[in-house]
Coordinates of C-alpha atoms in Angstrom, one line a residue:
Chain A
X1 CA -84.4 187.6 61.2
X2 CA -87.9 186.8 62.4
X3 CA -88.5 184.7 65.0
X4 CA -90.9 182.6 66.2
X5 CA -93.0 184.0 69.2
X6 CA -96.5 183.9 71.4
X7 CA -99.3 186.3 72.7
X8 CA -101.3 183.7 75.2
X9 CA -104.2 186.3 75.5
X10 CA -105.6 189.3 73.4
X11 CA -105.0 191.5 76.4
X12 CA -101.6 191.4 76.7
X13 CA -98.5 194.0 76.7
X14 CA -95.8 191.0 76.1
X15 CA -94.9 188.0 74.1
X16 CA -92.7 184.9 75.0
X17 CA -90.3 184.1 72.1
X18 CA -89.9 180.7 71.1
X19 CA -86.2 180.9 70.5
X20 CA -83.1 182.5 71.4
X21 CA -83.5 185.9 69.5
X22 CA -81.0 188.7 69.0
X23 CA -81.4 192.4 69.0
X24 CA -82.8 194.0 65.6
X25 CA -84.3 190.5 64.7
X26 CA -88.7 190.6 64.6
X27 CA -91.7 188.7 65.8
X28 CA -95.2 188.7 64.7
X29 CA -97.8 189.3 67.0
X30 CA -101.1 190.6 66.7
X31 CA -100.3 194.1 67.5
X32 CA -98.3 194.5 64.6
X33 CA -94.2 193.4 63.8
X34 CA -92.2 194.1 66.6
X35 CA -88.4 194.3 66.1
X36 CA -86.5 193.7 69.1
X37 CA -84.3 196.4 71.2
X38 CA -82.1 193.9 72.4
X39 CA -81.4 190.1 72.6
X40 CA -84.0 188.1 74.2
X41 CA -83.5 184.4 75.1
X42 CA -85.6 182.0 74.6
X43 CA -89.5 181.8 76.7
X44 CA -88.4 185.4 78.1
X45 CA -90.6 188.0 77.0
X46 CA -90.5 191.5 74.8
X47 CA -93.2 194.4 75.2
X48 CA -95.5 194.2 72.1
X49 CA -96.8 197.8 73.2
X50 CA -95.1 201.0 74.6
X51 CA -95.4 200.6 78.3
X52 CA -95.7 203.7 80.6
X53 CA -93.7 203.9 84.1
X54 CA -96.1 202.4 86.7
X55 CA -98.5 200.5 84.0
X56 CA -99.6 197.5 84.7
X57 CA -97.9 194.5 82.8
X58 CA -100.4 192.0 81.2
X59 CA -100.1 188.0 80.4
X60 CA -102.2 185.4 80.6
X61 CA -104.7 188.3 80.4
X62 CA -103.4 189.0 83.9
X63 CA -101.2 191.5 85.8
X64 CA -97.9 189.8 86.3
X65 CA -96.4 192.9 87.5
X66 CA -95.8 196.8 86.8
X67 CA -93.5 199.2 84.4
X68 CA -90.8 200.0 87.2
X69 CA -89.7 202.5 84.3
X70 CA -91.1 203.4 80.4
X71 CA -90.9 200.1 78.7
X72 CA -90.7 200.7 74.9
X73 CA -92.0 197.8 72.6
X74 CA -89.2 195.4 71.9
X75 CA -87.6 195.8 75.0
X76 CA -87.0 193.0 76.7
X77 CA -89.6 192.3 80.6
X78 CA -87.5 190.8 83.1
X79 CA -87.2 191.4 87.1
X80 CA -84.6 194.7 85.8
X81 CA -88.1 196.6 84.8
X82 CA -90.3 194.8 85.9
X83 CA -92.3 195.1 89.5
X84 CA -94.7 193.2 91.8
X85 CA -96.9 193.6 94.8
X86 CA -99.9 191.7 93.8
X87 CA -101.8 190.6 96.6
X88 CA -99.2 192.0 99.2
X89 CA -101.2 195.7 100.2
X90 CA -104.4 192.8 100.9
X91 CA -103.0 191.3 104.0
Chain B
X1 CA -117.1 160.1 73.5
X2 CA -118.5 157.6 75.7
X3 CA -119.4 159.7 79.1
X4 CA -119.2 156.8 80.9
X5 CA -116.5 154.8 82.4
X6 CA -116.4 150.7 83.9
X7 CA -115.3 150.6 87.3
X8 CA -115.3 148.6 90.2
X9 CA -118.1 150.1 92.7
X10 CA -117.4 149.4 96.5
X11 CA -120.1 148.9 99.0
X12 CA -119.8 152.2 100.4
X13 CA -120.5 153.6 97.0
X14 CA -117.6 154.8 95.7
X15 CA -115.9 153.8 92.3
X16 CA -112.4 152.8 91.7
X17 CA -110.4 152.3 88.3
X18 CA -108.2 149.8 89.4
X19 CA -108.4 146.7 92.5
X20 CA -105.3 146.5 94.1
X21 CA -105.4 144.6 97.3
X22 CA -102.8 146.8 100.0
X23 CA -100.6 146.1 102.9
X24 CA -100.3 148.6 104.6
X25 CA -98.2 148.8 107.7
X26 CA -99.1 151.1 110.7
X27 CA -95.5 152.3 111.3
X28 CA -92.1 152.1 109.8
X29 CA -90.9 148.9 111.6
X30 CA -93.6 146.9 110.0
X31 CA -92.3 147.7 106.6
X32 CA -89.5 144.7 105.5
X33 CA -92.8 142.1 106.8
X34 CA -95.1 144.0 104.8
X35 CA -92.8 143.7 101.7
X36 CA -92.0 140.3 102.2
X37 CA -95.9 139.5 102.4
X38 CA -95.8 141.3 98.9
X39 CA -93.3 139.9 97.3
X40 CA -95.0 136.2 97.7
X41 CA -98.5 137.2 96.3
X42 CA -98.7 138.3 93.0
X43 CA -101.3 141.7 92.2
X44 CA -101.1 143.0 95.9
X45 CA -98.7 146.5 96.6
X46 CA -97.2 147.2 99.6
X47 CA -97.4 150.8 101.3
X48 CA -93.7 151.0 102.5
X49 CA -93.5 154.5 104.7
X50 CA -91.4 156.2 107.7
X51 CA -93.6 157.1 109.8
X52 CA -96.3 156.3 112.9
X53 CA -94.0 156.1 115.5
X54 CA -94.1 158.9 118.2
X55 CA -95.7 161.3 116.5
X56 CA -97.7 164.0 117.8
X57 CA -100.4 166.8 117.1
X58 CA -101.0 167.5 113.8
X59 CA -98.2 165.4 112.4
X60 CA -99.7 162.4 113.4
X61 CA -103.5 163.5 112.7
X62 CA -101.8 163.5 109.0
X63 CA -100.2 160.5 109.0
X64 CA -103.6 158.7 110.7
X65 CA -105.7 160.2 108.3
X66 CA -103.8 159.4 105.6
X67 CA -103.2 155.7 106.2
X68 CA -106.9 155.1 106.9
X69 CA -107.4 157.0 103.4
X70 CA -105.7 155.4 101.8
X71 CA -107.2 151.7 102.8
X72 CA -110.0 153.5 102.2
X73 CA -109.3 154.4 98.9
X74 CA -111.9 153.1 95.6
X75 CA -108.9 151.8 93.7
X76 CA -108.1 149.6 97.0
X77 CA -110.0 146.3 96.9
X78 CA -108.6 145.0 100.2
X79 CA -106.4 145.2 102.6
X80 CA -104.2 143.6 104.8
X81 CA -102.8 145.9 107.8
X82 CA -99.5 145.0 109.7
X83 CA -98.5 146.2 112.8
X84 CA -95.6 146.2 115.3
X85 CA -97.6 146.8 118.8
X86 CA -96.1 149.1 120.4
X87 CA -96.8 152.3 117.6
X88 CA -98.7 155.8 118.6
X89 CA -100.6 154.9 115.4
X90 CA -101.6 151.6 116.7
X91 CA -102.6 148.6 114.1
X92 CA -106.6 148.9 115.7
X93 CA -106.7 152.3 114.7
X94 CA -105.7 151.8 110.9
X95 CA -108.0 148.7 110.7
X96 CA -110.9 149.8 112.6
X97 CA -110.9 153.2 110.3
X98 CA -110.6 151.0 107.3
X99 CA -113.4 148.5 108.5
X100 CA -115.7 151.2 109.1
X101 CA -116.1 152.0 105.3
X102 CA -117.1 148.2 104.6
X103 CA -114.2 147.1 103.3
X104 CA -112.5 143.9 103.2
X105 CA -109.6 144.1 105.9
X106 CA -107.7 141.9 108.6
X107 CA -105.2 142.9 110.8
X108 CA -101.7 141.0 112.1
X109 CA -99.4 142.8 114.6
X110 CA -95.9 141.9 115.0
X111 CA -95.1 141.5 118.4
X112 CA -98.7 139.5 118.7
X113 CA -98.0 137.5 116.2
X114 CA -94.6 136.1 118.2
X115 CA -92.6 137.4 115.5
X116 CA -91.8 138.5 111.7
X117 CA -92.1 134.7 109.9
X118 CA -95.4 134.0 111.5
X119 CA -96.6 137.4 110.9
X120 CA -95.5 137.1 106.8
X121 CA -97.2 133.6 106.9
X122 CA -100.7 134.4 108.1
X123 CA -99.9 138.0 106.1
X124 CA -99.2 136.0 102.5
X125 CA -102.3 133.6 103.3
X126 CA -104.5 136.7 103.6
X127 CA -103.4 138.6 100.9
X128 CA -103.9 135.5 98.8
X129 CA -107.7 134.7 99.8
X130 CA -108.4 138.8 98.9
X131 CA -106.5 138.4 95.7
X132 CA -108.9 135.3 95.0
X133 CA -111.7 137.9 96.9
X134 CA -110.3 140.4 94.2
X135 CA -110.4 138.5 90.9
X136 CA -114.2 138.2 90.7
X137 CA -114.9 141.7 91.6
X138 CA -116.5 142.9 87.9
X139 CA -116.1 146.5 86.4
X140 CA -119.4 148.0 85.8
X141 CA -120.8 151.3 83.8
X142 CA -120.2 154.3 85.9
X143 CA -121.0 157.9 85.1
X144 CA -118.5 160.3 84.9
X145 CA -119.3 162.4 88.0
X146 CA -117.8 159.4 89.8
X147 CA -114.3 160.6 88.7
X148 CA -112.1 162.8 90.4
X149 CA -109.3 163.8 89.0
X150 CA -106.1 165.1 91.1
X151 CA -103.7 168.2 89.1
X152 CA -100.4 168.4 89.6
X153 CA -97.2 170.1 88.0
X154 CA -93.5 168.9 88.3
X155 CA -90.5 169.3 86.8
X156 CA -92.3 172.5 85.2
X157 CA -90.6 174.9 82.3
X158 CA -92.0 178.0 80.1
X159 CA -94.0 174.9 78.0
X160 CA -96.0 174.1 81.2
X161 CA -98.4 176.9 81.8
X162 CA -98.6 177.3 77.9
X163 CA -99.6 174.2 76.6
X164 CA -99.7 171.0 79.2
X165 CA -101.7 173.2 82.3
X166 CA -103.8 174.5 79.7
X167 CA -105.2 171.3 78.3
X168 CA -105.1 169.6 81.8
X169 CA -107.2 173.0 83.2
X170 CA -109.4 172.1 79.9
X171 CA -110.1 168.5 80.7
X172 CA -110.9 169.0 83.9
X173 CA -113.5 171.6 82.7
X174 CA -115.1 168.7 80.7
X175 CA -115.0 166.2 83.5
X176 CA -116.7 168.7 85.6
X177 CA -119.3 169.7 83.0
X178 CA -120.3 166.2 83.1
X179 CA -120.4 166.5 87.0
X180 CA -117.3 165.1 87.9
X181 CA -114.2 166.5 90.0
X182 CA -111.1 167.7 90.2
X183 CA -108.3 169.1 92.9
X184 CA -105.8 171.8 92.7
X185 CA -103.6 172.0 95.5
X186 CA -99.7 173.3 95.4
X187 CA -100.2 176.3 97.4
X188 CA -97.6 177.7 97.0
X189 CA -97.3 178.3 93.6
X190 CA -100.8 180.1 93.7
X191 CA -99.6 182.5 95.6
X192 CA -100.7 186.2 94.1
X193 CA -103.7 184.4 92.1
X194 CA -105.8 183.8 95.5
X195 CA -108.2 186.9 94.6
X196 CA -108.7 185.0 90.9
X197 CA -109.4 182.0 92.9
X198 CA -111.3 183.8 95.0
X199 CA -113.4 185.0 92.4
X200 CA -114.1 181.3 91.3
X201 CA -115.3 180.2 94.5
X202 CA -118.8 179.2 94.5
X203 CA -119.6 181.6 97.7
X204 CA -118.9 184.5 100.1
X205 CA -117.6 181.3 102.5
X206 CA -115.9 179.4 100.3
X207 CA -113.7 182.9 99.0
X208 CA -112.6 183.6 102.3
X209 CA -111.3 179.6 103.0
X210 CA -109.9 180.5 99.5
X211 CA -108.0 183.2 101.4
X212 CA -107.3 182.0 104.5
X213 CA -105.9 178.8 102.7
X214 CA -103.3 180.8 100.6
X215 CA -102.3 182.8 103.5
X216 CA -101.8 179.9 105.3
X217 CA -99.1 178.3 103.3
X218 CA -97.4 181.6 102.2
X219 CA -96.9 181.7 106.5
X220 CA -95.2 178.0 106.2
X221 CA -92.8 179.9 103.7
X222 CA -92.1 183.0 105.5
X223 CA -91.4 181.0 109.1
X224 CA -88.5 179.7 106.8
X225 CA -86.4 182.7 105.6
X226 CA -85.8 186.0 107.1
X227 CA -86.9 189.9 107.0
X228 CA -84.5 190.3 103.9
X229 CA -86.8 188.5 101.9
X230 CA -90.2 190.9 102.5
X231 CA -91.5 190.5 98.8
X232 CA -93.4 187.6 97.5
X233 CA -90.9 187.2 94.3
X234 CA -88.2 185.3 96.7
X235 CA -90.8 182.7 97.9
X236 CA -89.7 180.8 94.6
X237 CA -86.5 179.1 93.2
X238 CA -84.4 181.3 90.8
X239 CA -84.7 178.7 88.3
X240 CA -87.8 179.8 87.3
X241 CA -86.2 183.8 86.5
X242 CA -83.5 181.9 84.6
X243 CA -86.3 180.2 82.7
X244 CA -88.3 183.3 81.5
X245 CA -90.5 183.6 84.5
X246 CA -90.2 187.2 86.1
X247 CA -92.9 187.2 88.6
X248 CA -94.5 184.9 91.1
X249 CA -97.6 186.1 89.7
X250 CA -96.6 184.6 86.2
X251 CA -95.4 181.7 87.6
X252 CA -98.8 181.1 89.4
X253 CA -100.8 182.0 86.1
X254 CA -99.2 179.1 84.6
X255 CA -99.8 177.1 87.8
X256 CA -103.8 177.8 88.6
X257 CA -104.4 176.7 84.5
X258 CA -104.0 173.5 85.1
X259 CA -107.7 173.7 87.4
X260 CA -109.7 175.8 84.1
X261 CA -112.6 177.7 84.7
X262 CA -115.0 175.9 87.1
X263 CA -116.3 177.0 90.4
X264 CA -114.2 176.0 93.2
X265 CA -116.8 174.1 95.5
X266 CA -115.0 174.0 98.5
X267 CA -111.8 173.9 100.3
X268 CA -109.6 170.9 101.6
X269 CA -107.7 169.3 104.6
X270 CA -104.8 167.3 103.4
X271 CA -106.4 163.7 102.8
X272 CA -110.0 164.5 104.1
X273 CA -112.9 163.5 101.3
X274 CA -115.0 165.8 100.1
X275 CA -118.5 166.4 102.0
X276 CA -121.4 163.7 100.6
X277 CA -122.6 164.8 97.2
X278 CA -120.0 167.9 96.9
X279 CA -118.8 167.3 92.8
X280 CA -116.9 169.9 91.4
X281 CA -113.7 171.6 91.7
X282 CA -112.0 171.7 95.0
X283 CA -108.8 173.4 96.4
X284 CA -106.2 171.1 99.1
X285 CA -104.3 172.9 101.4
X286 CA -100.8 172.1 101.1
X287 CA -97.7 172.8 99.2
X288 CA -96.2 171.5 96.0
X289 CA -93.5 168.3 97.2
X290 CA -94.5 166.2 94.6
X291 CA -94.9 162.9 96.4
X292 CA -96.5 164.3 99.2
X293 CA -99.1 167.0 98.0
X294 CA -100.4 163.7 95.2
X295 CA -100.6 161.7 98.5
X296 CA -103.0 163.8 100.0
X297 CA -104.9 165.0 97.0
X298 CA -105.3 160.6 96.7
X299 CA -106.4 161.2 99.9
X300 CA -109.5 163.2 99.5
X301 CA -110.3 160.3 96.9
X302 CA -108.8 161.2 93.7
X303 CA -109.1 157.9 91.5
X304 CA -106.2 159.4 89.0
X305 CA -103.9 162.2 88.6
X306 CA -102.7 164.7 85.9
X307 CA -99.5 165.0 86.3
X308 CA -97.6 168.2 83.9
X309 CA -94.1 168.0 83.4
X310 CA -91.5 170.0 80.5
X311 CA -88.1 169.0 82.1
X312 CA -89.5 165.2 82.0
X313 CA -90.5 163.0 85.1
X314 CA -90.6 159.2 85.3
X315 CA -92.8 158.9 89.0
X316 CA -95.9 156.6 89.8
X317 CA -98.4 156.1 92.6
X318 CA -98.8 152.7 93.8
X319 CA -102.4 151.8 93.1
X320 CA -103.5 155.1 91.7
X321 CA -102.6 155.9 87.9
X322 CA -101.0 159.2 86.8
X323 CA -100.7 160.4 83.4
X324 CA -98.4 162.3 82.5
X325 CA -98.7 165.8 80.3
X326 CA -95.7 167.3 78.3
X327 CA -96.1 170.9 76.0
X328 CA -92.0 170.4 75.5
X329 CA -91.6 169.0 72.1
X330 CA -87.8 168.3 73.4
X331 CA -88.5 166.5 76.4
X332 CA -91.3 164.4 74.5
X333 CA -88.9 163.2 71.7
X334 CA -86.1 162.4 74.7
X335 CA -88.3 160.8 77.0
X336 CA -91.0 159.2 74.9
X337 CA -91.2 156.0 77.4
X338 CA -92.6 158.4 80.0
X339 CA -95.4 160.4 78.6
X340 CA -99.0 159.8 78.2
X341 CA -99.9 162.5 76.5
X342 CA -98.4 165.4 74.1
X343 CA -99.8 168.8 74.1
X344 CA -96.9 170.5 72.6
X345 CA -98.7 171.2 69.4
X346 CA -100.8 174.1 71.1
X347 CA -97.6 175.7 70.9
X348 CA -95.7 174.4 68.0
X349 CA -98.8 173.9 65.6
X350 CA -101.3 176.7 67.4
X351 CA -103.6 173.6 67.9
X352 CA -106.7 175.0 69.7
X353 CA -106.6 174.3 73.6
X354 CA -110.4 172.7 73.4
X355 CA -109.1 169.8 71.1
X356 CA -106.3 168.6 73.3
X357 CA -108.5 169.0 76.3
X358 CA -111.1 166.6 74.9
X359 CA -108.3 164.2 73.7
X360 CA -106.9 164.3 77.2
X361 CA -110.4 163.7 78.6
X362 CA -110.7 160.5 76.7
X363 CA -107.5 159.4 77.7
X364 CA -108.1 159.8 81.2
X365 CA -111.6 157.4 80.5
X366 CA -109.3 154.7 78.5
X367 CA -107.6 155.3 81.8
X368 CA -110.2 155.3 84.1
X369 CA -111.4 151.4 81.7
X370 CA -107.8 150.3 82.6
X371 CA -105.6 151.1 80.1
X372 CA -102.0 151.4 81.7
X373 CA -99.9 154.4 81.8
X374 CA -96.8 155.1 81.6
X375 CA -95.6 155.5 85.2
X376 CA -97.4 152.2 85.5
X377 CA -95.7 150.0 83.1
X378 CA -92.2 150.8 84.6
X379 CA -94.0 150.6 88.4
X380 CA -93.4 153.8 89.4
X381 CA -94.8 153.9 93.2
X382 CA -92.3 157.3 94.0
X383 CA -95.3 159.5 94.8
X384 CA -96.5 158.0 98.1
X385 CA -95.2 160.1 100.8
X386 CA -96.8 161.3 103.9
X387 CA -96.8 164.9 104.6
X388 CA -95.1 166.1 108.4
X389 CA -95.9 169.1 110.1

């Protein structure tokens, strides 16, 4: 089933979907369909792009965090993968 | 769009949007009088509060500055203070501070006074000669760079840095393109953005305040919780993982879109006006309790506020007006009676960001002319609270 999704900014890796989605349903974003790994609730976000281990995570145009492991696109980006030290290494 | 707004100008030079005369009491014991002396004079608010009694340090520098701002404020006409007499915040220092800017203002103290009925009858005969004093003040044409607008986001969801920060971060883009201004404060939800905000500020100086100022309130949070909690993630409620955010980070990119693009100009103390002539975007030190981080940004003489909201919130100032922005197409339809303004369509409908920011900005002028919001058609007066330290 496809469901209804956003990209906010050209440069990023994930989009938020707009509704509680299951696995094998799809989204359209601008990097092509995407059909999701697993199921996805709704304003969390799925990897529109393969994402290596360590690779910066973008939305907003922004880093909101890193690949803790290799994110594949439809996976679901939650705290589980996802990693952040922005800002901390300044102080 | 007209670029202009009518206001009432004060004769210090600074422009209000509404003319509210204010009793204000110096400390909490003053408050029933004050309220009393409200209740008999129709178009006067009164500034109930719990503090100005044995305060020290910087707690009471805040509540000082504060109560003298907000006597001082361009949406206050005049004022009446009320004190007990025996306050650390005494009744001379509120009025004397309020005098100072040229503004109509008398003074009755409690315990002077010989008591709380003779103190509400001189009170009421005041506040009804300023109301008279009030009446035949006339809105004139004002230019836009006379506005200042205050940002603020409560009650937030996903919709919030999507659609309602957006457009407010838009509008306030506009205002300041026309040389107005605009505050971002709530600190602490900027947190991991300071080196974007940095970026933004309009000089070497201003970056490190920029700095220095995030720092600041991310050590407020960290003298509250313990070594477990080293990363930056835990400095925010769960709520917001629950609700698709995964990162503090993405939380504060929602956040710091509420403030656009534009330079920020300068840094602020908690109620402390910006330098004479300084127009722009500024940044207020302090964190995000609704009530009192709006108090302060009121404070450094925001005539209005832009308030986002996707769970829905019903809260007013009481002589400042505060619209409030939804991008929750839910919330909207539920709590129609409380919003200003929609921007759920930049979602739902892909409508481009520049259009609802220019809508928004002619709201805020219908505003700004005297059309009432929302928050002040059911009296909302919720967000006046005095910060402690």
């Amino acid at each position: 089933m496809l469901r209804k999704s956003l990209v906010v900014n050209p440069k990023d890796s994930v989009a938020m979907v707009l509704e509680n989605a299951s696995k094998g349903d799809r989204i359209q974003t601008p990097r092509g369909e995407i059909t999701l790994l697993e199921d996805v609730e709704f304003a969390h976000k799925v990897a529109i792009v393969d994402i290596e281990e360590k690779e910066p995570i973008y939305k907003y145009g922004e880093e909101i965090g890193f690949a803790k492991t290799a994110i594949p696109k439809g996976t679901w980006i939650h705290g589980h993968n996802t990693g952040c030290d922005r800002g901390t290494q300044k102080r | 769009m007209s670029m202009n707004f009518m206001g009432y100008r004060r004769s210090n030079g600074t422009v209000g949007i509404r003319n509210y005369v204010v009793i204000i009491p110096s400390v909490f014991c003053a408050n029933s009088t004050v309220e009393a002396i409200a209740d008999q004079v129709e178009g006067v608010v009164a500034l109930r509060h719990p503090v100005g009694c044995t305060q020290i340090g910087l707690d009471f520098e805040i509540t000082a500055r504060t109560l003298i701002a907000m006597g001082n404020h361009p949406n206050v006409a005049a004022v009446v203070v009320v004190g007990l007499g025996c306050e650390r915040f005494t009744p001379d220092e509120l009025y004397e501070g309020i005098k100072a800017s040229g503004k109509p203002v008398v003074k009755f103290v409690i315990q002077e006074e010989g008591g709380t009925a003779n103190t509400i009858k001189k009170g009421v005969a005041a506040a009804k000669e300023f109301v008279k004093l009030a009446s035949k003040m006339k809105r004139v044409e004002c230019d836009l760079s006379e506005l200042m607008v205050a940002t603020k986001c409560g009650g937030t969801d996903a919709t919030s840095g999507l659609a309602a920060n957006p457009a407010v971060g838009e509008a306030c883009d506009l205002l300041i393109a026309e040389g107005g201004s605009a505050i971002l404060s709530e600190l602490n939800e900027l947190i991991s953005t300071e080196e974007m905000l940095a970026r933004r500020a309009v000089n070497e100086e201003v970056a490190k305040k920029v700095y220095s100022a995030v720092y600041e309130i991310e050590e407020v949070l960290r003298s509250k919780i313990d070594e477990r909690y080293p990363g930056r993630n835990e400095l925010i409620s769960p709520g917001n993982f629950t609700g698709g955010v995964t990162t503090i980070v993405e939380k504060a990119l929602g956040g710091v879109h509420k403030s656009g693009t534009s330079p920020i100009v300068d840094v602020l103390e908690y109620s402390t006006s910006p330098q004479p002539g300084q127009k722009g975007l500024f940044l207020m030190k302090y964190e995000s309790q609704d009530g009192e981080v709006v108090t302060g940004m009121i404070g450094c003489g925001a005539q209005l506020v832009a308030f986002t909201t996707g769970r829905g919130n019903p809260t007013g100032f009481p002589f400042v007006p505060v619209i409030k922005v939804t991008g929750n197409q839910f919330t909207y339809k539920s709590m129609q009676e409380n919003f200003d303004f929609y921007a759920g369509d930049i979602i739902s409908e892909g409508m481009p960001v520049e259009i609802k920011g220019k809508q928004l900005l002619e709201m805020m002028i219908r505003v700004a002319n005297g059309e009432l919001t929302t928050a002040e058609k059911i009296g909302g007066d919720e967000l006046f609270v005095i910060a402690r330290r």
